[in-house]
C-alpha positions as a printed NumPy array, in Angstrom:
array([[-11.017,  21.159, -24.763],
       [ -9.415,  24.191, -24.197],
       [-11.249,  25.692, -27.597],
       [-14.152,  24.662, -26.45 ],
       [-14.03 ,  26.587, -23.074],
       [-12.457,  29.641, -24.896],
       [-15.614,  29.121, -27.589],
       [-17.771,  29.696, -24.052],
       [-16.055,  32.315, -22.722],
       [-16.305,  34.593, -26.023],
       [-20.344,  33.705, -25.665],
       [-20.958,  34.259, -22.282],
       [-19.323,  37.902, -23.071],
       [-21.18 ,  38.307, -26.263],
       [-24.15 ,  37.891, -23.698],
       [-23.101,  41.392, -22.274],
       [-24.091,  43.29 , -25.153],
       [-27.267,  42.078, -25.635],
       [-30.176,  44.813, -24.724],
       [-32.718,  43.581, -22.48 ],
       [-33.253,  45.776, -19.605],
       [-33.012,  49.258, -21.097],
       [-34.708,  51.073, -18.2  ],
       [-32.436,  49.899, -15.287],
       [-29.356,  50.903, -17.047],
       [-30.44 ,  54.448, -17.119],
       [-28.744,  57.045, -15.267],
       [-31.885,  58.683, -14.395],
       [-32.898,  55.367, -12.519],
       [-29.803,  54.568, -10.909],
       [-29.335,  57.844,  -9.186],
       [-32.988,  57.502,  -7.87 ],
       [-32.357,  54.198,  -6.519],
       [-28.805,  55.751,  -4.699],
       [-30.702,  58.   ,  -3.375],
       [-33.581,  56.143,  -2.274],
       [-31.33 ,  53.593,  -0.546],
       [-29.324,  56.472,   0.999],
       [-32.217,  58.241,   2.338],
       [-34.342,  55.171,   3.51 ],
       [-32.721,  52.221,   3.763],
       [-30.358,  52.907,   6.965],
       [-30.919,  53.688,  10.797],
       [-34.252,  55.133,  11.602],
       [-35.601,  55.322,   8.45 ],
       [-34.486,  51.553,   8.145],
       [-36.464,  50.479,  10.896],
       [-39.815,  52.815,   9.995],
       [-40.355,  50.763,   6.848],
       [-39.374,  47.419,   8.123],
       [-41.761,  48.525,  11.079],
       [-44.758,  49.261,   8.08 ],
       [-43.835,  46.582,   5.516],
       [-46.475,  43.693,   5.936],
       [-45.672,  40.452,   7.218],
       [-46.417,  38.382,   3.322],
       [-44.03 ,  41.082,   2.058],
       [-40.848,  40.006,   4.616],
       [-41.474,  36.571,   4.71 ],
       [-41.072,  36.773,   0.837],
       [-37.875,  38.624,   1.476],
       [-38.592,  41.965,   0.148],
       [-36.161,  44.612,   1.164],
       [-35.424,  47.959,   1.52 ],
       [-33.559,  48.06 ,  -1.592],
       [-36.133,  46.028,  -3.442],
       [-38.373,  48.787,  -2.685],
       [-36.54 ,  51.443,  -3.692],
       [-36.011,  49.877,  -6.835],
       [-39.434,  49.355,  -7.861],
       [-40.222,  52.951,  -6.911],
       [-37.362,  54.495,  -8.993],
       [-38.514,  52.402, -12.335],
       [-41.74 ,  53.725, -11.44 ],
       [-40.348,  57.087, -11.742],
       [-38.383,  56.186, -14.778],
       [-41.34 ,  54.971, -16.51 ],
       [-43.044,  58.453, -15.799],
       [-39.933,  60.352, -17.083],
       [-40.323,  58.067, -20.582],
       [-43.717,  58.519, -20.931],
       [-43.31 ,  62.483, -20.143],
       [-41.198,  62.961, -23.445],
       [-43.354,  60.74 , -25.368],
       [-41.077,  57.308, -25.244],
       [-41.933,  53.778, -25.159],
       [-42.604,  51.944, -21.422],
       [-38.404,  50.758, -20.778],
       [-37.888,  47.301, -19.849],
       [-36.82 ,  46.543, -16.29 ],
       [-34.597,  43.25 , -15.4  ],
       [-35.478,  41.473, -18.335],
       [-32.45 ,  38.983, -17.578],
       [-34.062,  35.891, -17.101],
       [-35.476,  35.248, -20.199],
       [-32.054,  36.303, -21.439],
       [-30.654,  33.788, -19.866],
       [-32.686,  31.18 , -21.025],
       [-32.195,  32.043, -24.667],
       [-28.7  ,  32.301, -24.444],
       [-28.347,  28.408, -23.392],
       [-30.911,  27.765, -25.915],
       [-28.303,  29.128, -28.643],
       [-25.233,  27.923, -26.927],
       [-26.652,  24.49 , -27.001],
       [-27.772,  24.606, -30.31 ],
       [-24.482,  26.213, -31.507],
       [-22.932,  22.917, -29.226],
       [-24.935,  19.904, -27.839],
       [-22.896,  18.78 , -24.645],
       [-24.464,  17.324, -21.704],
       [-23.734,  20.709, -20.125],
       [-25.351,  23.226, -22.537],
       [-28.178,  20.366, -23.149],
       [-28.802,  20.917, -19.255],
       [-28.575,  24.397, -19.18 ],
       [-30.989,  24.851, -22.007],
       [-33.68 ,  22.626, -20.506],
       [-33.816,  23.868, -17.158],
       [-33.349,  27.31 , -18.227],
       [-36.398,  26.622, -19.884],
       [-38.032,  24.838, -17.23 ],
       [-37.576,  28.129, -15.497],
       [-39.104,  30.391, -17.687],
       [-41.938,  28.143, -17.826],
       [-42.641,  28.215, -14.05 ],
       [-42.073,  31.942, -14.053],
       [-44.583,  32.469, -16.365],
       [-47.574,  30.465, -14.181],
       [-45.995,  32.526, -11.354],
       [-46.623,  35.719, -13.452],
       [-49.987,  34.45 , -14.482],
       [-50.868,  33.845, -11.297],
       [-49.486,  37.669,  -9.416],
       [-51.272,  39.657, -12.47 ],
       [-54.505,  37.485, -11.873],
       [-54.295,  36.598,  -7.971],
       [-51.917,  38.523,  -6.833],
       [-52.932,  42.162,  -6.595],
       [-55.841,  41.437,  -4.579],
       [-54.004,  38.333,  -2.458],
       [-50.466,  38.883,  -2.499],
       [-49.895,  36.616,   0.259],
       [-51.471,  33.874,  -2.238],
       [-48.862,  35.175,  -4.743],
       [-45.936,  34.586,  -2.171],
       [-47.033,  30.89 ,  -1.048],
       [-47.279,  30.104,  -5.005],
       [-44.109,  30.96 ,  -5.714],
       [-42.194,  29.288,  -3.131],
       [-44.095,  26.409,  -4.184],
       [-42.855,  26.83 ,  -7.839],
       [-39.688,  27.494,  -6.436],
       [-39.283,  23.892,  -4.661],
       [-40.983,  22.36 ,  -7.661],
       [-37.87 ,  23.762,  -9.81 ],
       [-35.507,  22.431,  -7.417],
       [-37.28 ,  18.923,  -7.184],
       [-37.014,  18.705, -11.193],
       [-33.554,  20.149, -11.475],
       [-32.594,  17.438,  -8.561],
       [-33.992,  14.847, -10.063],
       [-32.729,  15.494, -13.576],
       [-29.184,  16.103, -12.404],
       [-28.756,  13.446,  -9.708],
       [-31.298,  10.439, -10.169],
       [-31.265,  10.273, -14.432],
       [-31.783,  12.906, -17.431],
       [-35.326,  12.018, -18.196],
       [-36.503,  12.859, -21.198],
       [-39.75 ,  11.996, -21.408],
       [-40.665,  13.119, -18.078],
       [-38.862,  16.029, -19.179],
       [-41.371,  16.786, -21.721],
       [-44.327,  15.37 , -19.756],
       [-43.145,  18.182, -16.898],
       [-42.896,  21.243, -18.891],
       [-46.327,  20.392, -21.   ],
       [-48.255,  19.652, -18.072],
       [-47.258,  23.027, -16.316],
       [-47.997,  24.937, -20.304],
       [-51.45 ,  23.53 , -19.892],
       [-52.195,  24.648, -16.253],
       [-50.609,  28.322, -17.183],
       [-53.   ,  27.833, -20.485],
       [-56.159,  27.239, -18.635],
       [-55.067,  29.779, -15.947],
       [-55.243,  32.916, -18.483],
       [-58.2  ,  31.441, -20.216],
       [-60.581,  31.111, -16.799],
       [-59.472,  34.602, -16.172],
       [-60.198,  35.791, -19.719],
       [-63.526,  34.661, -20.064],
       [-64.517,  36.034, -16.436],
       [-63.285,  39.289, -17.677],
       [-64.196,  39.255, -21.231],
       [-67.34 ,  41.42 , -20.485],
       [-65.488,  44.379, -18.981],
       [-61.971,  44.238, -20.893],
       [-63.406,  44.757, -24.433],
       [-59.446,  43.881, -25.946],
       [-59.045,  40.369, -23.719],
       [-59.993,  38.435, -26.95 ],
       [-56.457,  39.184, -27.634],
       [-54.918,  37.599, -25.017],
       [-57.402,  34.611, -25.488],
       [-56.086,  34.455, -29.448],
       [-52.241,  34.461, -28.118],
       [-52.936,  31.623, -25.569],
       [-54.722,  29.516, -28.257],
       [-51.606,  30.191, -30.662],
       [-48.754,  29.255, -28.269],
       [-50.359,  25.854, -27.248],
       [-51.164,  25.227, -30.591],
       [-47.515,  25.873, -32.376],
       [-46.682,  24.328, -28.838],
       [-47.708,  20.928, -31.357],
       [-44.491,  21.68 , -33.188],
       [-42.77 ,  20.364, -30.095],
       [-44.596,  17.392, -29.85 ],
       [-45.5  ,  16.265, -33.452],
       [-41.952,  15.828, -34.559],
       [-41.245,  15.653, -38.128],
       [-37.864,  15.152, -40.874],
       [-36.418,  18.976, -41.316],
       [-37.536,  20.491, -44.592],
       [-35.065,  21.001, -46.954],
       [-32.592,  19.029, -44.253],
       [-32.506,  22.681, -42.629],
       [-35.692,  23.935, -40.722],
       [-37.049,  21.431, -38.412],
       [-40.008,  21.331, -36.114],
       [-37.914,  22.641, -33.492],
       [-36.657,  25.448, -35.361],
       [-40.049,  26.411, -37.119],
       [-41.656,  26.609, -33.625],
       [-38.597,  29.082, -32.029],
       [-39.637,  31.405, -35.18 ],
       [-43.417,  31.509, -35.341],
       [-43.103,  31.986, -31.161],
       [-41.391,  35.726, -32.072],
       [-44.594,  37.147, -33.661],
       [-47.28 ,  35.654, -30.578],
       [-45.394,  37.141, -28.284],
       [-45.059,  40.643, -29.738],
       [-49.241,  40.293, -29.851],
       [-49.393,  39.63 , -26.375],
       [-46.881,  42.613, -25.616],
       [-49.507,  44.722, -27.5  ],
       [-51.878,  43.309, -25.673],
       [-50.585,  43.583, -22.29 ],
       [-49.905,  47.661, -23.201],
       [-52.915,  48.684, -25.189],
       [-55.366,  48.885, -22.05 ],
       [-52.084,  50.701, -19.718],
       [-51.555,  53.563, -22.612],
       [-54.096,  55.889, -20.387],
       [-52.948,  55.17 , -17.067],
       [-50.325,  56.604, -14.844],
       [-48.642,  55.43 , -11.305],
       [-48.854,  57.947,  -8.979],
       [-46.827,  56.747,  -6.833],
       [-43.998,  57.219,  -8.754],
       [-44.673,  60.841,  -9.456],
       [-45.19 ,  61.068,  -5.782],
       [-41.746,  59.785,  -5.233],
       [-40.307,  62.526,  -7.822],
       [-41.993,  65.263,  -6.989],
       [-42.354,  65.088,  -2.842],
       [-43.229,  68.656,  -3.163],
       [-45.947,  68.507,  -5.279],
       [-49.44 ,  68.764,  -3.591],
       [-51.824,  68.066,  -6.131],
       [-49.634,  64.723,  -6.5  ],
       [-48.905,  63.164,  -2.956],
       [-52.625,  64.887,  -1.777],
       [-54.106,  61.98 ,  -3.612],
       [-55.556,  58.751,  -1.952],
       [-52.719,  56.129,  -1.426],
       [-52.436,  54.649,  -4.743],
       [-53.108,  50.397,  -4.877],
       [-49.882,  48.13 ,  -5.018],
       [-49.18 ,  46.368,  -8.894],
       [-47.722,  47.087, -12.125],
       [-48.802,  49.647, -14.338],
       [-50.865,  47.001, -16.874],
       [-52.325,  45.019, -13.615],
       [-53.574,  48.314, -12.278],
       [-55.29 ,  49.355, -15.346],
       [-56.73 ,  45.801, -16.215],
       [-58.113,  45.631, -12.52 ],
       [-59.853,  49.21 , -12.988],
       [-58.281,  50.57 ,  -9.741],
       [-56.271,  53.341, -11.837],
       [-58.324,  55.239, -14.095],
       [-56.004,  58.035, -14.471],
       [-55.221,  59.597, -18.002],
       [-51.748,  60.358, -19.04 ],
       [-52.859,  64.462, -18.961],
       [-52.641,  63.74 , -15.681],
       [-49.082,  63.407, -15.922],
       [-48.361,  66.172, -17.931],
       [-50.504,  68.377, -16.261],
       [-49.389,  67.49 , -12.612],
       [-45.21 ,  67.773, -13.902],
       [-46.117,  71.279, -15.345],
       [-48.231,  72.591, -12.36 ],
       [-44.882,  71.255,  -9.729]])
């Protein structure tokens, strides 16, 4: 028992080193967000933003800090694209955390790791209609956004409650986590065929969707491991790792000429060609772009940083 927990111990600390949110580990971002939450997030300045924030944003429980936050990785993501870098990742812990159970419970099958693999997975599988649904829904109804995910959110606890306390269901399990693949499924695939017409690179997101339900089979259509060593299981965690770096493409390929201005605002207040614009529109840097409401090139950038 006790090697077991010391086993644990050494993994959960292994977890640590793992690198999955470059961009909020830079220095760069952390002093912005210090000095965001310094400047704005206290006293007067407290009350002016809670005094502006919209009501779908505090009933969601979006803070001062929260805002700073997303401003700063903003500005971070300006910085990286400035000296010609890749687009950092941002709090890309949850994921993490589901594929760490996954291993420790494959490494060794207890009832614990077995239930923190599957509703670590459950999770990520309600996060991603959630994410589906703000990138389609969400930047043009954000209060839609907000209602949907505190229904996902009681949905998780209702599954989670009844796994843990009524009985450890397999087959409703299964049934559970299919049933919400298919509605995220069907969710990108109405949006992708509205859109195919004026996003001329949406047939990849169509091919990706196809792909994951289909290897999603793997799962279902069980068969003896070949060679006694790869299994269904195992064949689908592999052939998942090259879909999703398609849809990572995807999701970057139409941002590449875009910028948030916002975030340049917020690093260069003294700029007037920057914060002289029109307020720029709320959403991440691909949602933006995809939606058509931020045409801007990435001279822009370069040519705005010089001129300040």
């Amino acid at each position: 028992m006790a090697g077991g927990t010391v086993r644990l111990v050494l993994l959960v600390g292994a977890a640590a080193l793992a690198s999955g949110s470059q961009g909020d580990r830079e220095p760069v971002y952390r002093d912005c967000v210090l000095r965001c939450e310094e400047r704005n997030c206290s006293g007067g300045a407290l009350k002016h933003f809670r005094s502006r924030q919209p009501i779908y944003m505090s009933l969601a429980g979006w803070t001062c800090q929260d805002d700073c936050k997303y401003e700063c990785m903003w500005v971070t993501v300006g910085l990286y694209l400035q000296e010609g870098h890749k687009v950092p990742q941002f709090h890309g812990k949850v994921s993490l955390n589901a594929w760490f159970w996954s291993t420790v419970f494959h490494t060794r099958d207890t009832d614990v790791t077995e239930k923190m693999d599957y509703f670590c997975a459950s999770t990520v599988i309600l996060h991603s209609v959630y994410l589906c649904c703000v990138r389609t829904v969400g930047l043009q109804r954000p209060a839609v956004a907000s209602a949907f995910r505190a229904l996902l959110l009681l949905m998780l606890t209702a599954h989670v409650s009844y796994l843990s306390l009524v009985r450890f269901d397999y087959g409703y399990n299964l049934a559970a986590n299919v049933a919400i693949g298919l509605v995220n499924a069907a969710w990108w695939l109405t949006w992708c065929l509205r859109n195919r017409q004026r996003l001329p690179h949406v047939h990849k997101c169509i091919v990706v969707v196809l792909l994951l339900q289909g290897l999603s089979l793997l799962e279902l259509l069980d068969f003896p491991p070949l060679f006694w060593v790869l299994d269904a299981h195992a064949i689908w965690h592999v052939s998942t790792i090259p879909v999703h770096v398609l849809f990572f493409r995807w999701v970057l390929l139409p941002a590449r000429p875009c910028l948030p201005l916002r975030g340049l605002c917020a690093l260069v207040t003294h700029c007037p060609l920057a914060c002289n614009t029109p307020p720029c529109p709320q959403g991440t840097l691909s949602e933006l772009c995809l939606s058509g409401l931020l045409p801007w090139p990435t001279a822009f950038w370069k040519m705005t940083a010089s001129t300040c």
